[in-house]
XYZ file of N, CA, C and O in Angstrom:
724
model
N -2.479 8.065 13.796
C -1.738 8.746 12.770
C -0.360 8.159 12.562
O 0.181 8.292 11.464
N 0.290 7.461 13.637
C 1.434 7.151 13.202
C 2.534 7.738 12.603
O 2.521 8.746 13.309
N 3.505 7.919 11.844
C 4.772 7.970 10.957
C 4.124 9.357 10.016
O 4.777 10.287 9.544
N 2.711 9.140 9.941
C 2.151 10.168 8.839
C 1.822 11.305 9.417
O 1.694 11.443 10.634
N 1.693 12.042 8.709
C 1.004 12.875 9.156
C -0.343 13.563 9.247
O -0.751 14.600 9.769
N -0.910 12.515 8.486
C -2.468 12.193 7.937
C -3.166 10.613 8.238
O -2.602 9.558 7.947
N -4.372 10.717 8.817
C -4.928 9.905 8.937
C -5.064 8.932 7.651
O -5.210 9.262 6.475
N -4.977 7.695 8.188
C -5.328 6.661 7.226
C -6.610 6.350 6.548
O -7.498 5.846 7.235
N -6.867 6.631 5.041
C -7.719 6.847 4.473
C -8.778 5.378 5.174
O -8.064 4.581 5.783
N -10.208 5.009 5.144
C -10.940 4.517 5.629
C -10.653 2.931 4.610
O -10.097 1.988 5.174
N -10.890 2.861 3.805
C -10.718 1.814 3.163
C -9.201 0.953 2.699
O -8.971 0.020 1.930
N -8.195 1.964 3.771
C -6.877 1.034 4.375
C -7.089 0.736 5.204
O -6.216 -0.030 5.613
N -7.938 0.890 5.939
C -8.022 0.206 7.900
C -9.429 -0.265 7.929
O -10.112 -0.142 8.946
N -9.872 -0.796 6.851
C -11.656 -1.104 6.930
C -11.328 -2.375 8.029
O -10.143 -2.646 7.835
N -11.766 -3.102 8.899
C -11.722 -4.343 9.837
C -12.106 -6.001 9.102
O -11.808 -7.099 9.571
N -12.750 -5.737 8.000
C -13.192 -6.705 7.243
C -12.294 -7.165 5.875
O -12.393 -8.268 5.337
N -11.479 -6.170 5.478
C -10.721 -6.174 4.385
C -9.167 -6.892 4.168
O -8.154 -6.549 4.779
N -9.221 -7.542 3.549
C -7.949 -8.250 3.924
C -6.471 -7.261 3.403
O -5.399 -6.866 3.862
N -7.365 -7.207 2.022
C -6.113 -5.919 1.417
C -7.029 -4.970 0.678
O -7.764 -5.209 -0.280
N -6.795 -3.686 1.422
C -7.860 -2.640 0.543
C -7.385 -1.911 -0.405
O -6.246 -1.444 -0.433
N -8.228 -1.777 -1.223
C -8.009 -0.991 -2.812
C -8.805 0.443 -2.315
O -9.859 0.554 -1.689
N -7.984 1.376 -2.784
C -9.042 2.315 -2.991
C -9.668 2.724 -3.966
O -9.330 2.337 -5.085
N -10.936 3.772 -3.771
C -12.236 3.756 -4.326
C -11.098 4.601 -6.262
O -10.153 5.390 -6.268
N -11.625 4.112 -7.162
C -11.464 4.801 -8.412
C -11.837 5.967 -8.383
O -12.921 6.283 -7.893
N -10.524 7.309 -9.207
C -10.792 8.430 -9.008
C -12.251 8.655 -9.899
O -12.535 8.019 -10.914
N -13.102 9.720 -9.260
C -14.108 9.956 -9.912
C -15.245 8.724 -9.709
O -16.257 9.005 -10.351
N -15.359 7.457 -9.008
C -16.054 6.968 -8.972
C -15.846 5.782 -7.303
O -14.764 5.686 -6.724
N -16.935 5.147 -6.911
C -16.718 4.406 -5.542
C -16.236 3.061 -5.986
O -16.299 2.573 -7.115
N -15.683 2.490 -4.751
C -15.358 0.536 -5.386
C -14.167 0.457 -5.354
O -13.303 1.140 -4.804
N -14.140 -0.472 -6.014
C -12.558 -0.998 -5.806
C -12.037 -0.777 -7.178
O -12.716 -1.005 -8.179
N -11.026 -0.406 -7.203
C -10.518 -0.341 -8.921
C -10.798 -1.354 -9.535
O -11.613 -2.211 -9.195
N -9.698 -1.314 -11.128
C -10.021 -2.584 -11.802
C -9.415 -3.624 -11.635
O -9.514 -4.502 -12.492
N -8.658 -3.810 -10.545
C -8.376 -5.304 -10.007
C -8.273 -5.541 -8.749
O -7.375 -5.989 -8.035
N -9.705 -5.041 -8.518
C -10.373 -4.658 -6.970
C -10.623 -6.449 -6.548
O -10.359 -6.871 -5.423
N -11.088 -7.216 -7.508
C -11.359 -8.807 -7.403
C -10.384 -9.446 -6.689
O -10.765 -10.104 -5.721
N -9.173 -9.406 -6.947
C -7.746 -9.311 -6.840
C -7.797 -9.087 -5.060
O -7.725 -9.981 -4.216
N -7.941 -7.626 -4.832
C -7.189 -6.985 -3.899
C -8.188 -7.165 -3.025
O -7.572 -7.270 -1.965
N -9.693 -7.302 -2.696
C -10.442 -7.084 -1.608
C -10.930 -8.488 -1.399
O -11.971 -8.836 -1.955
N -10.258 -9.321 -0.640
C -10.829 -10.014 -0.121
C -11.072 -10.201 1.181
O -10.137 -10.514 1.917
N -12.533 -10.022 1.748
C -13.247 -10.667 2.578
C -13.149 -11.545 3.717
O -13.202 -12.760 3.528
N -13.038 -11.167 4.648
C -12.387 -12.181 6.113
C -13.558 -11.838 6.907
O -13.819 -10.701 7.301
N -14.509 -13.283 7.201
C -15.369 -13.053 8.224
C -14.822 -12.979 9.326
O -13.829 -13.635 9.640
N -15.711 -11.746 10.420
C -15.123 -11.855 11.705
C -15.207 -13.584 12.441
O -15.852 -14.542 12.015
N -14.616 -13.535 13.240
C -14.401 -14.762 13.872
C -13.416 -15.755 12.952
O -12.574 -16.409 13.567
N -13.465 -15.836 12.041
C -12.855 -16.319 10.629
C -11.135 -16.304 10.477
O -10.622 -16.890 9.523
N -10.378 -15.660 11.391
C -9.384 -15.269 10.960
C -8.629 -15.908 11.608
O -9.116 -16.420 12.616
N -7.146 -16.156 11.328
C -7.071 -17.743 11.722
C -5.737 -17.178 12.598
O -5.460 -16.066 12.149
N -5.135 -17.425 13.312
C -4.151 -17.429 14.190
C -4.548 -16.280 15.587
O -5.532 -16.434 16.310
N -3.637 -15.263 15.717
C -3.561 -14.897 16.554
C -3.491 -12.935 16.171
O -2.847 -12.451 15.241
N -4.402 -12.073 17.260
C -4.543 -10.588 16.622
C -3.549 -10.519 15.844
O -2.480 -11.106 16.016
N -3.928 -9.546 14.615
C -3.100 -9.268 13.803
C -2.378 -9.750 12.915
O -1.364 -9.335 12.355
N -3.049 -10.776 12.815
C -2.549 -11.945 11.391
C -3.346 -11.564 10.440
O -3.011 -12.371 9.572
N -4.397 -10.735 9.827
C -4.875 -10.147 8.690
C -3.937 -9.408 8.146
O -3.424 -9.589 7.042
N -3.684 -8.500 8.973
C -2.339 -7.691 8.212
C -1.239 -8.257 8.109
O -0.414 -7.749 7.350
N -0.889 -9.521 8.867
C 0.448 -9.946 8.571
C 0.017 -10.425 7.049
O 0.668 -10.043 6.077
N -1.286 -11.409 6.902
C -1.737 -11.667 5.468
C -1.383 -10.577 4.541
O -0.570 -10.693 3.624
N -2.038 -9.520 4.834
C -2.152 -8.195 3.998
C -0.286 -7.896 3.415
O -0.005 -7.354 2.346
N 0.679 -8.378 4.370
C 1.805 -7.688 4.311
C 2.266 -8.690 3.305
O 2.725 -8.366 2.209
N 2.088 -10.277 3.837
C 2.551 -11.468 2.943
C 2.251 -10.877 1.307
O 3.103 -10.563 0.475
N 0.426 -10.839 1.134
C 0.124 -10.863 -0.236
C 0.927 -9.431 -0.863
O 1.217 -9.552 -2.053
N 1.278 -8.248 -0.299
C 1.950 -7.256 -0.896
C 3.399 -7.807 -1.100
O 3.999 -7.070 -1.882
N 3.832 -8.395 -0.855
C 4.850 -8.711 -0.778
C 5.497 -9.958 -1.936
O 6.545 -9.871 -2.575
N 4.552 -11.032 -1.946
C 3.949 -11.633 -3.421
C 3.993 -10.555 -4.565
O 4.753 -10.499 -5.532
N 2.906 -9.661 -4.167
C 2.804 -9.541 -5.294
C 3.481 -8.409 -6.308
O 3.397 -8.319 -7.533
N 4.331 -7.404 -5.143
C 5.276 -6.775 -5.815
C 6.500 -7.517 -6.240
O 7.076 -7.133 -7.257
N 7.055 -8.757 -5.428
C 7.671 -9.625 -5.793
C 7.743 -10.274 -7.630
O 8.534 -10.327 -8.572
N 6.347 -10.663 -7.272
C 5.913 -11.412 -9.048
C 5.860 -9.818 -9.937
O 6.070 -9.791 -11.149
N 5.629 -8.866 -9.338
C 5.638 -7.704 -10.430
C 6.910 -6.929 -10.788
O 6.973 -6.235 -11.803
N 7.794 -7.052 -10.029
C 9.274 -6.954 -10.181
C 9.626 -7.958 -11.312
O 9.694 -7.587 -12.484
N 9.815 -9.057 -10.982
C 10.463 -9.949 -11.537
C 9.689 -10.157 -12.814
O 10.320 -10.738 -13.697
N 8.103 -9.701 -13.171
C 7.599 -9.005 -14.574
C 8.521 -8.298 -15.344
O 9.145 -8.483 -16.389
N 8.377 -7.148 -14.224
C 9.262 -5.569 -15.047
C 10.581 -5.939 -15.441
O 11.126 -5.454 -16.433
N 11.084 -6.741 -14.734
C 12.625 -7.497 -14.725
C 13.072 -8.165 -16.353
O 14.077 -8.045 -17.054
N 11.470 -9.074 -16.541
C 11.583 -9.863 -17.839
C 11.377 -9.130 -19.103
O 11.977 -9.177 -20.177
N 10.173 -8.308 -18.610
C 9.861 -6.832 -19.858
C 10.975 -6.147 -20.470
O 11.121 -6.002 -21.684
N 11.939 -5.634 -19.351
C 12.913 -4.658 -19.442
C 14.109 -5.814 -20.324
O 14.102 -5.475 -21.508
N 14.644 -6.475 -20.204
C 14.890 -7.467 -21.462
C 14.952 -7.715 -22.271
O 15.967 -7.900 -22.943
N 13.262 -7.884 -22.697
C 12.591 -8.088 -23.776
C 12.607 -6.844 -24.568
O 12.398 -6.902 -25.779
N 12.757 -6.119 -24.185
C 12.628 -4.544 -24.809
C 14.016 -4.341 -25.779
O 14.098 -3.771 -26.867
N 14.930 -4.927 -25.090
C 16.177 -4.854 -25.062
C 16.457 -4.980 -26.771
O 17.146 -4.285 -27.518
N 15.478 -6.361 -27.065
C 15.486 -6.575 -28.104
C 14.350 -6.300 -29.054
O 14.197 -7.026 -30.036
N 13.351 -5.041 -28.750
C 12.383 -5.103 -29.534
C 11.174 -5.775 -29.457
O 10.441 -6.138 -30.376
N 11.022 -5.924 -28.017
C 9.933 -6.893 -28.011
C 8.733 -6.799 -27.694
O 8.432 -7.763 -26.989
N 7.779 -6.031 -27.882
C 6.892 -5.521 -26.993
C 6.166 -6.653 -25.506
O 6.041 -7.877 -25.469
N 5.848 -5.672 -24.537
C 5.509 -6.476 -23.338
C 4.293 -7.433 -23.661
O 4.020 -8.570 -23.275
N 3.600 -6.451 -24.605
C 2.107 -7.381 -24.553
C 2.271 -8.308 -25.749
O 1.210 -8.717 -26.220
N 3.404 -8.723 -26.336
C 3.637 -9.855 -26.987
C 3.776 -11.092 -26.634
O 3.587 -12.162 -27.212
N 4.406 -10.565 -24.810
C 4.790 -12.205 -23.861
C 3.364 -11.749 -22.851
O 3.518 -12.321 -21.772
N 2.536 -11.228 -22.844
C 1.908 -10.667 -21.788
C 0.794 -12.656 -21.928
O 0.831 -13.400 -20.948
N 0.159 -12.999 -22.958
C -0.308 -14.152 -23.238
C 0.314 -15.400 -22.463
O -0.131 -16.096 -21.550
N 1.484 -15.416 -23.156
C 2.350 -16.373 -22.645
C 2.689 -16.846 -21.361
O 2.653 -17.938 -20.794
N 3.224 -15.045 -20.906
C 3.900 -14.858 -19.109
C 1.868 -15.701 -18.374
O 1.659 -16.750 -17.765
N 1.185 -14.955 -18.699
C 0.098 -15.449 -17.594
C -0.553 -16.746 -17.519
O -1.260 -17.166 -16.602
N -0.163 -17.441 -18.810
C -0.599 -19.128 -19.204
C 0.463 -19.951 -18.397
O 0.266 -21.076 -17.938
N 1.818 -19.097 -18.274
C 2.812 -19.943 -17.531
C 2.935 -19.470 -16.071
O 3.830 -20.017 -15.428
N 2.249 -18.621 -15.489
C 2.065 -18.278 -14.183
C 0.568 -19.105 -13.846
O 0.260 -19.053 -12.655
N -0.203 -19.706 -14.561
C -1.479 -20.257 -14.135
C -1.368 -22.331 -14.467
O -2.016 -23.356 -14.255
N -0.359 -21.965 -14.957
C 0.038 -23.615 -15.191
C 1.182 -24.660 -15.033
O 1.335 -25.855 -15.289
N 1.899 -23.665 -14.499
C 3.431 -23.985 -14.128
C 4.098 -23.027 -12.469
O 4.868 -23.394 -11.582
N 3.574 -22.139 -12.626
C 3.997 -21.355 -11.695
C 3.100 -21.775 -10.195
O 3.541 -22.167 -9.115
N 1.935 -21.558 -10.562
C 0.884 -22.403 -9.324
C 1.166 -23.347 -8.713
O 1.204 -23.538 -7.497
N 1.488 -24.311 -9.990
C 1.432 -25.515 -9.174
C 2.549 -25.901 -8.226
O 2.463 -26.652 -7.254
N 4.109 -24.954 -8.889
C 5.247 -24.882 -7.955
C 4.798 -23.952 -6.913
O 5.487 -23.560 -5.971
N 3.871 -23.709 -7.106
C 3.876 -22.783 -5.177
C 3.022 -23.858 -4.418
O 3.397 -24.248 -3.313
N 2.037 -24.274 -4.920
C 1.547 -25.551 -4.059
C 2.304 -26.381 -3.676
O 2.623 -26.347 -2.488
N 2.726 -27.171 -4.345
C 3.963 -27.885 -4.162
C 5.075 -27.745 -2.662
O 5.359 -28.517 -1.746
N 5.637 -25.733 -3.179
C 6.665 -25.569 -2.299
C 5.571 -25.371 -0.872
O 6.056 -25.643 0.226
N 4.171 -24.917 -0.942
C 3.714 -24.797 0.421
C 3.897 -25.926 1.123
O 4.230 -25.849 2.306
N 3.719 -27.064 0.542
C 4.039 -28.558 0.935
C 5.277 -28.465 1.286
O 5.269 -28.251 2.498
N 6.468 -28.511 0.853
C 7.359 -28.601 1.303
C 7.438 -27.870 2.037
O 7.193 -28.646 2.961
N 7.660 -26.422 2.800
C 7.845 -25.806 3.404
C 7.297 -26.078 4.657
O 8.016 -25.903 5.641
N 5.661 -26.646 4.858
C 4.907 -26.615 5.809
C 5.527 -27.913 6.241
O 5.755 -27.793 7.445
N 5.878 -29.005 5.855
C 6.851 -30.090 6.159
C 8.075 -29.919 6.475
O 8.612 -30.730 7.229
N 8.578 -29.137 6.111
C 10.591 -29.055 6.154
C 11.055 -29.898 5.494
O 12.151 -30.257 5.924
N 10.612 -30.587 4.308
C 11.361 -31.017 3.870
C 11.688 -30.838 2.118
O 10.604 -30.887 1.537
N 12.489 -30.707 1.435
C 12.576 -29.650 0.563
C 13.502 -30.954 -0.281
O 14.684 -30.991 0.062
N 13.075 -31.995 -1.327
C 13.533 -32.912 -1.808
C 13.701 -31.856 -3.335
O 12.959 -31.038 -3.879
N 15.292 -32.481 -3.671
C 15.857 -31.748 -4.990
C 15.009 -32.904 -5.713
O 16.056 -33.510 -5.940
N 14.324 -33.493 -6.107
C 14.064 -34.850 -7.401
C 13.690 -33.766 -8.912
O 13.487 -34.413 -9.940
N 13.630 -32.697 -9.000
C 13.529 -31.915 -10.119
C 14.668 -31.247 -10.491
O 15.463 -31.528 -11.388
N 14.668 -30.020 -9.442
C 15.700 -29.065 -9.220
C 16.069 -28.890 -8.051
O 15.304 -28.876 -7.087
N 17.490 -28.710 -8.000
C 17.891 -28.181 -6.320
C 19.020 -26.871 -6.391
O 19.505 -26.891 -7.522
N 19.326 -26.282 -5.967
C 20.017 -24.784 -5.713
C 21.210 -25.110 -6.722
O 21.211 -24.516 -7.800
N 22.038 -25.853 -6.486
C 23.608 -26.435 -7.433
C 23.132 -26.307 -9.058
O 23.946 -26.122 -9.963
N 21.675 -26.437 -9.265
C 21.017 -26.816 -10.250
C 20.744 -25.189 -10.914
O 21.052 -24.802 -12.041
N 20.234 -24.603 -10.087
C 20.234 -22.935 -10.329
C 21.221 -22.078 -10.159
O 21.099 -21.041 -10.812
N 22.143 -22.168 -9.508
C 22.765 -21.472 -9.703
C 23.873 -20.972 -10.810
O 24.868 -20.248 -10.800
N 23.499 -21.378 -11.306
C 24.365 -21.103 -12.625
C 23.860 -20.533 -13.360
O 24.375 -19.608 -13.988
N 22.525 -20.998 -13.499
C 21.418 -20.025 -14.722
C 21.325 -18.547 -14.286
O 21.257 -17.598 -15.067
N 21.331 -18.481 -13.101
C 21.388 -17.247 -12.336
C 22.564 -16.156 -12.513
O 22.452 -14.931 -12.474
N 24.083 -17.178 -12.784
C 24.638 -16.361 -12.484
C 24.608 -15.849 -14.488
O 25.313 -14.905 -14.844
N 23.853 -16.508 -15.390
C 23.733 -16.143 -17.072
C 22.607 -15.335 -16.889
O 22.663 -14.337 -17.608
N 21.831 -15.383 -16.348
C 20.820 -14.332 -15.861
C 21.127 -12.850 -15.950
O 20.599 -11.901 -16.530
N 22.591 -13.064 -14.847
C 22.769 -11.413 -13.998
C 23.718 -10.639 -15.691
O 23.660 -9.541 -16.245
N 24.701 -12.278 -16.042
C 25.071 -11.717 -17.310
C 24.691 -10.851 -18.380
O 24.919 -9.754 -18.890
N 23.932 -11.986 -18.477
C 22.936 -11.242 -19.903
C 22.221 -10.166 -19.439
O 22.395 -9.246 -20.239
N 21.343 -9.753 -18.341
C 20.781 -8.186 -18.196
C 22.335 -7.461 -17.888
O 21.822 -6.377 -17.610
N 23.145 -7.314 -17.793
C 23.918 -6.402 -17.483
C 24.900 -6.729 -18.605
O 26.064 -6.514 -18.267
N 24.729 -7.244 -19.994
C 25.347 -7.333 -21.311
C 24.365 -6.278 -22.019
O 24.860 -5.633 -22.942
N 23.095 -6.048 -21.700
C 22.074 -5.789 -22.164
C 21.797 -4.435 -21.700
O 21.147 -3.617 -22.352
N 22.490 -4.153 -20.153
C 21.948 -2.723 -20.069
C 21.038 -2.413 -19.044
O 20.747 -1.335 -18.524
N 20.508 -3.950 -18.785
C 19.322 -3.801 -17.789
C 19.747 -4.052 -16.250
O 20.734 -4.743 -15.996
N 19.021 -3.507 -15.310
C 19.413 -3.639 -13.550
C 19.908 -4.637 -13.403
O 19.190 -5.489 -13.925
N 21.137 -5.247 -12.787
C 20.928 -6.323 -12.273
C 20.737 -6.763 -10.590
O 21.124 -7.725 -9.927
N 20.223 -5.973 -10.392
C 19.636 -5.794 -8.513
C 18.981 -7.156 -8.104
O 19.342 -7.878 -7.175
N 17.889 -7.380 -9.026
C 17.107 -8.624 -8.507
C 17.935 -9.755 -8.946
O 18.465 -10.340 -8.001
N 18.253 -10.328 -10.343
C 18.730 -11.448 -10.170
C 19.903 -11.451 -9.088
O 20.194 -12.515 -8.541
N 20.547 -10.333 -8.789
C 21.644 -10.624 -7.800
C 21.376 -11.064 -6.481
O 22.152 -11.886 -5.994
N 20.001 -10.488 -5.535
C 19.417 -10.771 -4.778
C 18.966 -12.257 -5.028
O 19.579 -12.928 -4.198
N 18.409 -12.831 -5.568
C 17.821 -14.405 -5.912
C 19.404 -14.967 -6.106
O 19.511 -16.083 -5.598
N 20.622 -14.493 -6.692
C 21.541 -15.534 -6.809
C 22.283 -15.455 -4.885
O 22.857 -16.371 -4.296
N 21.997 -14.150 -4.398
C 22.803 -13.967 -3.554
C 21.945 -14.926 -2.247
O 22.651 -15.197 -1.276
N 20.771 -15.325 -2.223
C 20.178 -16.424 -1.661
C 20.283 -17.428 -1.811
O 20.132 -18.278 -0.933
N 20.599 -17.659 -3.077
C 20.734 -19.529 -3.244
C 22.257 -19.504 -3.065
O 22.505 -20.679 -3.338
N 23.320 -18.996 -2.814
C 24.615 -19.258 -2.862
C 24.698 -19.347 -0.866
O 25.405 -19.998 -0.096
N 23.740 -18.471 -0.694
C 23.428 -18.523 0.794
C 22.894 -19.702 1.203
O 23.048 -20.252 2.294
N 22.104 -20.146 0.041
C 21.412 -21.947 0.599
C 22.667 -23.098 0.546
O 23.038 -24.097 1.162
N 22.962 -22.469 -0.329
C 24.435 -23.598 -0.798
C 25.351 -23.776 0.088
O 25.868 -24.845 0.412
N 25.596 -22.564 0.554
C 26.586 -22.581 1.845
C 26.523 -22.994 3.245
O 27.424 -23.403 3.976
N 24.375 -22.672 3.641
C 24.244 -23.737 4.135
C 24.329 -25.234 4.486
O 24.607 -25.781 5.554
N 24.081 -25.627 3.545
C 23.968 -26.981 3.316
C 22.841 -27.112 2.670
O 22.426 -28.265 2.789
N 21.980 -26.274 1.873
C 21.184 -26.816 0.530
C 21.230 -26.905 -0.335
O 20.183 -26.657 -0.934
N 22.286 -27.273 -1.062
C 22.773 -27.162 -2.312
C 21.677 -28.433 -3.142
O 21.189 -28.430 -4.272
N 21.579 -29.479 -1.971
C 21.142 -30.378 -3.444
C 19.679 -30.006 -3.174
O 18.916 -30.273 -4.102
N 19.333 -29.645 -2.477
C 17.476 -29.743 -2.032
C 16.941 -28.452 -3.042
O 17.666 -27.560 -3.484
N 15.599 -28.596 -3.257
C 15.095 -27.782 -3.807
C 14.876 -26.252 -3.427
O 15.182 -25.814 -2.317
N 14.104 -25.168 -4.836
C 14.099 -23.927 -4.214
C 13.908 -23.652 -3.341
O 14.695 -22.902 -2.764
N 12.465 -24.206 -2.580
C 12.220 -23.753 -1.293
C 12.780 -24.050 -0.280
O 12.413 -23.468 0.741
N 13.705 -24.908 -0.203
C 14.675 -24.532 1.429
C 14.901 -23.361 1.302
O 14.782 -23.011 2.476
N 15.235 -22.121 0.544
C 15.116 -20.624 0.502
C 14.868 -19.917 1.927
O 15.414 -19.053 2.614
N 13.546 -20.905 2.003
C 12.674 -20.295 3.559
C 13.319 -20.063 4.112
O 13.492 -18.891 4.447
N 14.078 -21.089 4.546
C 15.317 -21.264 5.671
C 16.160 -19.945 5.911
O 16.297 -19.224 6.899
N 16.628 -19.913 4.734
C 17.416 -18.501 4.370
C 17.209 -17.227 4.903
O 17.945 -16.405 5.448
N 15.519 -17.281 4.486
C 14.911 -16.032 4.382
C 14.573 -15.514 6.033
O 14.523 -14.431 6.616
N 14.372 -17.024 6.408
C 14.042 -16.832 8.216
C 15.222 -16.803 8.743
O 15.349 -16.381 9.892
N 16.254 -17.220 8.052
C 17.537 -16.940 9.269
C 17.945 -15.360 8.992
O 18.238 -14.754 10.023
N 17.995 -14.774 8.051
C 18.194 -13.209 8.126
C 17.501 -12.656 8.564
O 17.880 -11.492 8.435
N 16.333 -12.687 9.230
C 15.676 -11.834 10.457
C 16.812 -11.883 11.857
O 16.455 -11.231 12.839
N 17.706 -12.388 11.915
C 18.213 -13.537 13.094
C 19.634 -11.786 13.358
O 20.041 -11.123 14.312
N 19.868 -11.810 11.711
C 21.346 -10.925 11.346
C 20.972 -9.335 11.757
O 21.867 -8.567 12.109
N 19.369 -8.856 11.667
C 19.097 -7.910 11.995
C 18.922 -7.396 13.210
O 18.591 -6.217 13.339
């Protein structure tokens, strides 16, 4: 039971599930982006050490409220001026499947290497857009929580010493503030 005070419904703690959806009200399964959320880990299959499914499970939640923030982030914006969401809704997912991918492949490479070459973009390079970013939503009306968080990391890379290297030295960042807690 833990923290709750209710047992954990069965299809959050299934042993096979990497990230569980629960069943649709009124009907069994996985919702409608059950494809998405239930994937499949044969036993024996699982790769490190106990309890790396859920560390998976924690990573992909963490993705993916991440990419859904920084959605709501661009929506709330767009609104600003009249824009409806499902006008960029085309657009946003052609440039998350053709541009966005391939920079996460990419940064897994770099990351799993350590080595994080600026030859595109490097932090000195972003930070500025960032700081027209926090501008313009807060000219506009809208939160500026997240871009401040993303500028307040790369000024943190900068100060490191990543100013010229690319986004993903970030990592670095992100693993040394476990260090502050």
């Amino acid at each position: 039971m833990g923290r709750f005070s209710h047992p954990a419904p069965s299809w959050a703690i299934h042993p096979r599930t990497l990230i569980g959806v629960p069943p649709r009200a009124g009907g069994s399964g996985p919702g409608k982006h059950g494809a998405l959320h239930t994937k499949q880990v044969r036993p024996g299959r699982r790769p490190g050490l106990p309890g790396t499914a859920t560390l998976y499970e924690m990573a992909m939640l963490t993705f993916a409220w991440a990419t859904v923030v920084g959605y709501l982030h661009s929506a709330a914006l767009l609104r600003t001026a009249d824009i409806p969401a499902m006008t960029t809704a085309p657009l946003l997912t052609h440039w998350m499947s053709t541009t966005i991918a391939p920079v996460i492949t990419d940064y897994a490479q770099q990351i799993d290497s350590r080595r994080y070459p600026g030859n595109e973009e490097w932090l000195e390079l972003d930070a500025p857009l960032m700081e027209h970013l926090i501008q313009t939503a807060a000219q506009r009306g809208v939160d500026t929580r997240l871009p401040q968080l993303i500028d307040s990391l790369t000024r943190a890379g900068i100060t490191a010493g990543f100013g010229l290297d690319s986004f993903a030295s970030l990592i670095e960042i992100v693993l040394t503030s476990r260090d502050e807690h």
